[in-house]
């Protein structure tokens, strides 16, 4: 069964600090991996999309890494801001012909304190 | 509109009632997706349309759930004889073309509470 596990479940950091969120997956056959930010009461917003051949991708203060061999990804947030407080969701897309098969993690809830 | 819109934003239903949730995707977007997100969980895939064709409905939890997109634009997710376990946020997303690599744009969701 395809699974995506995220850690930690929740994280509290001080404004200005860096943090790293983890994602481990067992999804096959792998197509791509995405990180989303979901503010409370809103839909997820895409941060990065990474294919098999990409090891790292940045989007402003967000940097995602992918190790397809160990099936691990991380999302690093630099110089955190209060507005970074949200749930961060890792999604892995399986390739199966023309079908779209996403497996979502449960998310990491990040709280940034002033 | 500028983004994906969903209506209603909140819906309270009595157990056994039928509900219909609407999604207006970004104009011109070919692909449309429905997800169910229970409290404290990540979204779970329900179904996927490419234009008016429903290509995958493997995530629909039961035959009480039905989705349609008759003209390849607006989509409706219908839940018949609602049960308490149907309480969740229902998210809709669209992407400009089909394919696994395209960015999806999510709506704000409809929060369904079944009493």
PDB file of C-alpha atoms in Angstrom:
ATOM      1  CA  UNK A   1       0.000   0.000   0.000  1.00  0.00           C
ATOM      2  CA  UNK A   2       1.282   3.468  -0.901  1.00  0.00           C
ATOM      3  CA  UNK A   3       2.096   5.524   2.184  1.00  0.00           C
ATOM      4  CA  UNK A   4       3.540   8.937   3.008  1.00  0.00           C
ATOM      5  CA  UNK A   5       4.794   9.565   6.525  1.00  0.00           C
ATOM      6  CA  UNK A   6       5.666  13.021   7.791  1.00  0.00           C
ATOM      7  CA  UNK A   7       7.588  14.109  10.847  1.00  0.00           C
ATOM      8  CA  UNK A   8       7.403  15.793  13.177  1.00  0.00           C
ATOM      9  CA  UNK A   9       3.638  15.907  13.577  1.00  0.00           C
ATOM     10  CA  UNK A  10       3.950  19.404  15.007  1.00  0.00           C
ATOM     11  CA  UNK A  11       6.723  21.902  15.532  1.00  0.00           C
ATOM     12  CA  UNK A  12       7.044  25.185  17.398  1.00  0.00           C
ATOM     13  CA  UNK A  13       9.913  27.536  16.590  1.00  0.00           C
ATOM     14  CA  UNK A  14      10.846  31.146  17.214  1.00  0.00           C
ATOM     15  CA  UNK A  15      10.611  33.724  14.483  1.00  0.00           C
ATOM     16  CA  UNK A  16      13.823  33.966  12.510  1.00  0.00           C
ATOM     17  CA  UNK A  17      14.901  30.386  13.162  1.00  0.00           C
ATOM     18  CA  UNK A  18      15.294  27.688  10.519  1.00  0.00           C
ATOM     19  CA  UNK A  19      13.527  24.352  10.528  1.00  0.00           C
ATOM     20  CA  UNK A  20      13.383  21.135   8.513  1.00  0.00           C
ATOM     21  CA  UNK A  21      10.361  18.949   7.923  1.00  0.00           C
ATOM     22  CA  UNK A  22      10.684  15.320   6.866  1.00  0.00           C
ATOM     23  CA  UNK A  23       8.739  13.125   4.490  1.00  0.00           C
ATOM     24  CA  UNK A  24       9.277   9.395   3.919  1.00  0.00           C
ATOM     25  CA  UNK A  25       7.284   7.554   1.300  1.00  0.00           C
ATOM     26  CA  UNK A  26       6.594   4.135  -0.079  1.00  0.00           C
ATOM     27  CA  UNK A  27       4.879   4.966  -3.349  1.00  0.00           C
ATOM     28  CA  UNK A  28       5.388   3.077  -6.547  1.00  0.00           C
ATOM     29  CA  UNK A  29       5.790   3.722  -9.369  1.00  0.00           C
ATOM     30  CA  UNK A  30       7.041   7.185  -8.455  1.00  0.00           C
ATOM     31  CA  UNK A  31       6.149  10.168 -10.645  1.00  0.00           C
ATOM     32  CA  UNK A  32       6.744  13.291  -8.594  1.00  0.00           C
ATOM     33  CA  UNK A  33       6.722  14.683  -5.072  1.00  0.00           C
ATOM     34  CA  UNK A  34       5.087  17.914  -3.967  1.00  0.00           C
ATOM     35  CA  UNK A  35       5.117  20.066  -0.868  1.00  0.00           C
ATOM     36  CA  UNK A  36       2.072  22.162  -0.056  1.00  0.00           C
ATOM     37  CA  UNK A  37       1.403  24.853   2.538  1.00  0.00           C
ATOM     38  CA  UNK A  38      -2.092  24.890   4.004  1.00  0.00           C
ATOM     39  CA  UNK A  39      -3.223  27.789   6.128  1.00  0.00           C
ATOM     40  CA  UNK A  40      -6.053  27.133   8.556  1.00  0.00           C
ATOM     41  CA  UNK A  41      -9.395  27.153   6.787  1.00  0.00           C
ATOM     42  CA  UNK A  42      -7.908  27.393   3.314  1.00  0.00           C
ATOM     43  CA  UNK A  43      -6.929  25.066   0.504  1.00  0.00           C
ATOM     44  CA  UNK A  44      -3.326  23.884   0.077  1.00  0.00           C
ATOM     45  CA  UNK A  45      -0.952  26.025  -1.963  1.00  0.00           C
ATOM     46  CA  UNK A  46       1.853  24.442  -3.942  1.00  0.00           C
ATOM     47  CA  UNK A  47       5.410  25.181  -2.828  1.00  0.00           C
ATOM     48  CA  UNK A  48       7.511  22.783  -4.917  1.00  0.00           C
ATOM     49  CA  UNK A  49       7.132  19.939  -7.404  1.00  0.00           C
ATOM     50  CA  UNK A  50      10.073  17.556  -7.829  1.00  0.00           C
ATOM     51  CA  UNK A  51      10.565  14.760 -10.302  1.00  0.00           C
ATOM     52  CA  UNK A  52      12.735  11.675  -9.940  1.00  0.00           C
ATOM     53  CA  UNK A  53      15.834  13.352 -11.329  1.00  0.00           C
ATOM     54  CA  UNK A  54      15.697  16.465  -9.157  1.00  0.00           C
ATOM     55  CA  UNK A  55      17.608  16.514  -5.881  1.00  0.00           C
ATOM     56  CA  UNK A  56      16.744  19.989  -4.700  1.00  0.00           C
ATOM     57  CA  UNK A  57      14.356  22.790  -5.562  1.00  0.00           C
ATOM     58  CA  UNK A  58      13.936  26.179  -3.974  1.00  0.00           C
ATOM     59  CA  UNK A  59      11.046  28.587  -3.755  1.00  0.00           C
ATOM     60  CA  UNK A  60      12.112  31.682  -1.862  1.00  0.00           C
ATOM     61  CA  UNK A  61      12.853  30.705   1.724  1.00  0.00           C
ATOM     62  CA  UNK A  62      11.615  27.165   1.082  1.00  0.00           C
ATOM     63  CA  UNK A  63      14.059  24.495  -0.128  1.00  0.00           C
ATOM     64  CA  UNK A  64      12.943  20.951  -0.816  1.00  0.00           C
ATOM     65  CA  UNK A  65      15.254  17.989  -1.237  1.00  0.00           C
ATOM     66  CA  UNK A  66      14.553  14.566  -2.667  1.00  0.00           C
ATOM     67  CA  UNK A  67      16.500  11.332  -2.298  1.00  0.00           C
ATOM     68  CA  UNK A  68      14.756   8.875  -4.579  1.00  0.00           C
ATOM     69  CA  UNK A  69      17.017   6.038  -3.473  1.00  0.00           C
ATOM     70  CA  UNK A  70      16.036   6.253   0.186  1.00  0.00           C
ATOM     71  CA  UNK A  71      12.570   7.596  -0.667  1.00  0.00           C
ATOM     72  CA  UNK A  72      12.957  10.607   1.572  1.00  0.00           C
ATOM     73  CA  UNK A  73      12.249  14.283   1.106  1.00  0.00           C
ATOM     74  CA  UNK A  74      12.729  17.290   3.311  1.00  0.00           C
ATOM     75  CA  UNK A  75      11.429  20.837   3.331  1.00  0.00           C
ATOM     76  CA  UNK A  76      13.767  23.404   4.842  1.00  0.00           C
ATOM     77  CA  UNK A  77      12.417  26.786   5.867  1.00  0.00           C
ATOM     78  CA  UNK A  78      14.959  29.534   6.327  1.00  0.00           C
ATOM     79  CA  UNK A  79      14.574  32.589   8.549  1.00  0.00           C
ATOM     80  CA  UNK A  80      11.024  31.701   9.549  1.00  0.00           C
ATOM     81  CA  UNK A  81       8.304  34.328   9.663  1.00  0.00           C
ATOM     82  CA  UNK A  82       5.048  34.438  11.588  1.00  0.00           C
ATOM     83  CA  UNK A  83       3.210  33.894   8.311  1.00  0.00           C
ATOM     84  CA  UNK A  84       4.923  30.529   7.925  1.00  0.00           C
ATOM     85  CA  UNK A  85       2.610  29.164  10.625  1.00  0.00           C
ATOM     86  CA  UNK A  86       0.591  26.553   8.733  1.00  0.00           C
ATOM     87  CA  UNK A  87       0.342  22.861   7.962  1.00  0.00           C
ATOM     88  CA  UNK A  88       2.914  21.549   5.466  1.00  0.00           C
ATOM     89  CA  UNK A  89       1.781  18.565   3.466  1.00  0.00           C
ATOM     90  CA  UNK A  90       3.938  16.174   1.464  1.00  0.00           C
ATOM     91  CA  UNK A  91       2.244  14.516  -1.522  1.00  0.00           C
ATOM     92  CA  UNK A  92       3.675  11.778  -3.711  1.00  0.00           C
ATOM     93  CA  UNK A  93       2.172  11.112  -7.119  1.00  0.00           C
ATOM     94  CA  UNK A  94       2.297   7.595  -8.540  1.00  0.00           C
ATOM     95  CA  UNK A  95       2.503   7.079 -12.273  1.00  0.00           C
ATOM     96  CA  UNK A  96       0.009   4.612 -13.640  1.00  0.00           C
ATOM     97  CA  UNK A  97      -0.769   5.074 -17.290  1.00  0.00           C
ATOM     98  CA  UNK A  98      -3.036   8.068 -17.602  1.00  0.00           C
ATOM     99  CA  UNK A  99      -4.263   7.852 -14.040  1.00  0.00           C
ATOM    100  CA  UNK A 100      -3.454  10.340 -11.329  1.00  0.00           C
ATOM    101  CA  UNK A 101      -2.834   8.644  -7.999  1.00  0.00           C
ATOM    102  CA  UNK A 102      -1.802  10.981  -5.171  1.00  0.00           C
ATOM    103  CA  UNK A 103      -0.892   9.872  -1.683  1.00  0.00           C
ATOM    104  CA  UNK A 104      -0.942  12.612   0.927  1.00  0.00           C
ATOM    105  CA  UNK A 105       0.872  12.768   4.208  1.00  0.00           C
ATOM    106  CA  UNK A 106      -0.959  13.944   7.308  1.00  0.00           C
ATOM    107  CA  UNK A 107       1.062  17.118   7.398  1.00  0.00           C
ATOM    108  CA  UNK A 108       3.347  18.843   9.861  1.00  0.00           C
ATOM    109  CA  UNK A 109       1.760  21.646  11.833  1.00  0.00           C
ATOM    110  CA  UNK A 110       4.263  24.491  12.178  1.00  0.00           C
ATOM    111  CA  UNK A 111       3.787  27.318  14.656  1.00  0.00           C
ATOM    112  CA  UNK A 112       6.158  30.272  14.524  1.00  0.00           C
ATOM    113  CA  UNK A 113       6.228  32.360  17.688  1.00  0.00           C
ATOM    114  CA  UNK A 114       7.443  35.963  17.879  1.00  0.00           C
TER     115      UNK A 114
ATOM    116  CA  UNK B   1     -12.542  34.308 -11.521  1.00  0.00           C
ATOM    117  CA  UNK B   2      -8.982  34.482 -10.345  1.00  0.00           C
ATOM    118  CA  UNK B   3      -8.993  31.193  -8.501  1.00  0.00           C
ATOM    119  CA  UNK B   4     -10.935  28.048  -7.735  1.00  0.00           C
ATOM    120  CA  UNK B   5     -14.153  28.771  -5.894  1.00  0.00           C
ATOM    121  CA  UNK B   6     -16.354  26.404  -3.953  1.00  0.00           C
ATOM    122  CA  UNK B   7     -19.830  26.728  -2.554  1.00  0.00           C
ATOM    123  CA  UNK B   8     -21.212  26.588  -0.043  1.00  0.00           C
ATOM    124  CA  UNK B   9     -18.251  27.226   2.246  1.00  0.00           C
ATOM    125  CA  UNK B  10     -20.085  25.567   5.123  1.00  0.00           C
ATOM    126  CA  UNK B  11     -22.874  23.023   5.087  1.00  0.00           C
ATOM    127  CA  UNK B  12     -24.671  21.430   8.001  1.00  0.00           C
ATOM    128  CA  UNK B  13     -26.822  18.436   7.151  1.00  0.00           C
ATOM    129  CA  UNK B  14     -28.930  16.076   9.171  1.00  0.00           C
ATOM    130  CA  UNK B  15     -28.002  12.428   8.872  1.00  0.00           C
ATOM    131  CA  UNK B  16     -29.790  10.973   5.888  1.00  0.00           C
ATOM    132  CA  UNK B  17     -30.012  14.202   3.913  1.00  0.00           C
ATOM    133  CA  UNK B  18     -28.578  14.570   0.425  1.00  0.00           C
ATOM    134  CA  UNK B  19     -26.049  17.352  -0.207  1.00  0.00           C
ATOM    135  CA  UNK B  20     -24.521  18.883  -3.318  1.00  0.00           C
ATOM    136  CA  UNK B  21     -21.187  20.672  -3.269  1.00  0.00           C
ATOM    137  CA  UNK B  22     -20.140  22.899  -6.138  1.00  0.00           C
ATOM    138  CA  UNK B  23     -16.717  23.641  -7.579  1.00  0.00           C
ATOM    139  CA  UNK B  24     -15.903  26.379 -10.099  1.00  0.00           C
ATOM    140  CA  UNK B  25     -12.411  25.696 -11.448  1.00  0.00           C
ATOM    141  CA  UNK B  26     -10.112  28.266 -12.958  1.00  0.00           C
ATOM    142  CA  UNK B  27     -11.411  29.119 -16.422  1.00  0.00           C
ATOM    143  CA  UNK B  28      -9.848  26.940 -19.099  1.00  0.00           C
ATOM    144  CA  UNK B  29      -8.433  24.356 -16.720  1.00  0.00           C
ATOM    145  CA  UNK B  30      -8.827  20.892 -18.155  1.00  0.00           C
ATOM    146  CA  UNK B  31      -8.342  18.782 -15.053  1.00  0.00           C
ATOM    147  CA  UNK B  32     -10.446  18.869 -11.905  1.00  0.00           C
ATOM    148  CA  UNK B  33      -9.950  16.922  -8.695  1.00  0.00           C
ATOM    149  CA  UNK B  34     -12.011  16.312  -5.572  1.00  0.00           C
ATOM    150  CA  UNK B  35     -10.468  15.495  -2.184  1.00  0.00           C
ATOM    151  CA  UNK B  36     -11.830  14.746   1.272  1.00  0.00           C
ATOM    152  CA  UNK B  37      -9.951  16.078   4.277  1.00  0.00           C
ATOM    153  CA  UNK B  38     -10.936  14.869   7.723  1.00  0.00           C
ATOM    154  CA  UNK B  39     -10.028  16.950  10.753  1.00  0.00           C
ATOM    155  CA  UNK B  40      -6.306  16.767  11.450  1.00  0.00           C
ATOM    156  CA  UNK B  41      -5.607  14.625   8.416  1.00  0.00           C
ATOM    157  CA  UNK B  42      -4.158  15.205   4.997  1.00  0.00           C
ATOM    158  CA  UNK B  43      -6.501  15.303   1.996  1.00  0.00           C
ATOM    159  CA  UNK B  44      -7.527  12.020   0.422  1.00  0.00           C
ATOM    160  CA  UNK B  45      -8.167  11.673  -3.286  1.00  0.00           C
ATOM    161  CA  UNK B  46     -11.777  11.073  -4.308  1.00  0.00           C
ATOM    162  CA  UNK B  47     -12.074  11.500  -8.069  1.00  0.00           C
ATOM    163  CA  UNK B  48     -10.557  13.159 -11.133  1.00  0.00           C
ATOM    164  CA  UNK B  49     -11.983  14.655 -14.336  1.00  0.00           C
ATOM    165  CA  UNK B  50     -10.352  15.535 -17.596  1.00  0.00           C
ATOM    166  CA  UNK B  51     -12.812  17.887 -19.239  1.00  0.00           C
ATOM    167  CA  UNK B  52     -16.185  16.178 -18.802  1.00  0.00           C
ATOM    168  CA  UNK B  53     -14.753  12.675 -18.561  1.00  0.00           C
ATOM    169  CA  UNK B  54     -14.409  11.133 -15.132  1.00  0.00           C
ATOM    170  CA  UNK B  55     -11.137   9.250 -15.536  1.00  0.00           C
ATOM    171  CA  UNK B  56     -10.703   7.956 -12.017  1.00  0.00           C
ATOM    172  CA  UNK B  57     -13.243   7.565  -9.246  1.00  0.00           C
ATOM    173  CA  UNK B  58     -11.373   4.991  -7.241  1.00  0.00           C
ATOM    174  CA  UNK B  59     -11.270   7.193  -4.141  1.00  0.00           C
ATOM    175  CA  UNK B  60     -15.010   7.610  -3.724  1.00  0.00           C
ATOM    176  CA  UNK B  61     -15.732   5.878  -0.410  1.00  0.00           C
ATOM    177  CA  UNK B  62     -19.112   4.460  -1.296  1.00  0.00           C
ATOM    178  CA  UNK B  63     -21.842   4.484  -3.912  1.00  0.00           C
ATOM    179  CA  UNK B  64     -23.475   7.311  -1.954  1.00  0.00           C
ATOM    180  CA  UNK B  65     -20.838   9.615  -3.449  1.00  0.00           C
ATOM    181  CA  UNK B  66     -21.305  10.825  -7.009  1.00  0.00           C
ATOM    182  CA  UNK B  67     -19.445  13.495  -8.970  1.00  0.00           C
ATOM    183  CA  UNK B  68     -20.149  15.051 -12.330  1.00  0.00           C
ATOM    184  CA  UNK B  69     -18.763  17.692 -14.636  1.00  0.00           C
ATOM    185  CA  UNK B  70     -21.237  17.652 -17.532  1.00  0.00           C
ATOM    186  CA  UNK B  71     -19.852  20.561 -19.560  1.00  0.00           C
ATOM    187  CA  UNK B  72     -16.222  20.219 -18.621  1.00  0.00           C
ATOM    188  CA  UNK B  73     -16.232  23.257 -16.352  1.00  0.00           C
ATOM    189  CA  UNK B  74     -18.246  23.402 -13.127  1.00  0.00           C
ATOM    190  CA  UNK B  75     -18.324  20.209 -11.099  1.00  0.00           C
ATOM    191  CA  UNK B  76     -20.717  18.970  -8.451  1.00  0.00           C
ATOM    192  CA  UNK B  77     -20.004  16.416  -5.764  1.00  0.00           C
ATOM    193  CA  UNK B  78     -23.184  14.848  -4.467  1.00  0.00           C
ATOM    194  CA  UNK B  79     -23.466  12.815  -1.312  1.00  0.00           C
ATOM    195  CA  UNK B  80     -26.660  10.880  -0.779  1.00  0.00           C
ATOM    196  CA  UNK B  81     -28.035   9.796   2.601  1.00  0.00           C
ATOM    197  CA  UNK B  82     -25.243  11.545   4.481  1.00  0.00           C
ATOM    198  CA  UNK B  83     -23.658   9.820   7.463  1.00  0.00           C
ATOM    199  CA  UNK B  84     -21.701  11.299  10.349  1.00  0.00           C
ATOM    200  CA  UNK B  85     -18.469   9.859   8.971  1.00  0.00           C
ATOM    201  CA  UNK B  86     -18.955  12.045   5.886  1.00  0.00           C
ATOM    202  CA  UNK B  87     -18.171  15.105   8.014  1.00  0.00           C
ATOM    203  CA  UNK B  88     -15.027  16.614   6.526  1.00  0.00           C
ATOM    204  CA  UNK B  89     -13.731  19.420   4.371  1.00  0.00           C
ATOM    205  CA  UNK B  90     -14.218  18.703   0.678  1.00  0.00           C
ATOM    206  CA  UNK B  91     -11.523  20.305  -1.443  1.00  0.00           C
ATOM    207  CA  UNK B  92     -11.614  20.891  -5.168  1.00  0.00           C
ATOM    208  CA  UNK B  93      -8.527  21.579  -7.278  1.00  0.00           C
ATOM    209  CA  UNK B  94      -7.921  22.276 -10.939  1.00  0.00           C
ATOM    210  CA  UNK B  95      -4.909  22.224 -13.239  1.00  0.00           C
ATOM    211  CA  UNK B  96      -4.440  23.699 -16.677  1.00  0.00           C
ATOM    212  CA  UNK B  97      -3.830  20.410 -18.462  1.00  0.00           C
ATOM    213  CA  UNK B  98      -3.848  16.732 -17.730  1.00  0.00           C
ATOM    214  CA  UNK B  99      -0.670  15.004 -16.665  1.00  0.00           C
ATOM    215  CA  UNK B 100       1.041  14.238 -13.438  1.00  0.00           C
ATOM    216  CA  UNK B 101       3.385  17.217 -13.339  1.00  0.00           C
ATOM    217  CA  UNK B 102       1.019  20.129 -13.493  1.00  0.00           C
ATOM    218  CA  UNK B 103       0.491  22.402 -10.546  1.00  0.00           C
ATOM    219  CA  UNK B 104      -2.899  22.088  -8.920  1.00  0.00           C
ATOM    220  CA  UNK B 105      -4.752  25.098  -7.606  1.00  0.00           C
ATOM    221  CA  UNK B 106      -7.020  24.405  -4.680  1.00  0.00           C
ATOM    222  CA  UNK B 107     -10.248  26.038  -3.665  1.00  0.00           C
ATOM    223  CA  UNK B 108     -10.976  27.001  -0.047  1.00  0.00           C
ATOM    224  CA  UNK B 109     -13.057  23.885   0.531  1.00  0.00           C
ATOM    225  CA  UNK B 110     -16.558  23.155   1.770  1.00  0.00           C
ATOM    226  CA  UNK B 111     -16.777  22.142   5.403  1.00  0.00           C
ATOM    227  CA  UNK B 112     -19.554  19.560   5.745  1.00  0.00           C
ATOM    228  CA  UNK B 113     -20.905  18.729   9.171  1.00  0.00           C
ATOM    229  CA  UNK B 114     -23.393  15.882   9.440  1.00  0.00           C
ATOM    230  CA  UNK B 115     -25.388  15.857  12.660  1.00  0.00           C
TER     231      UNK B 115
END
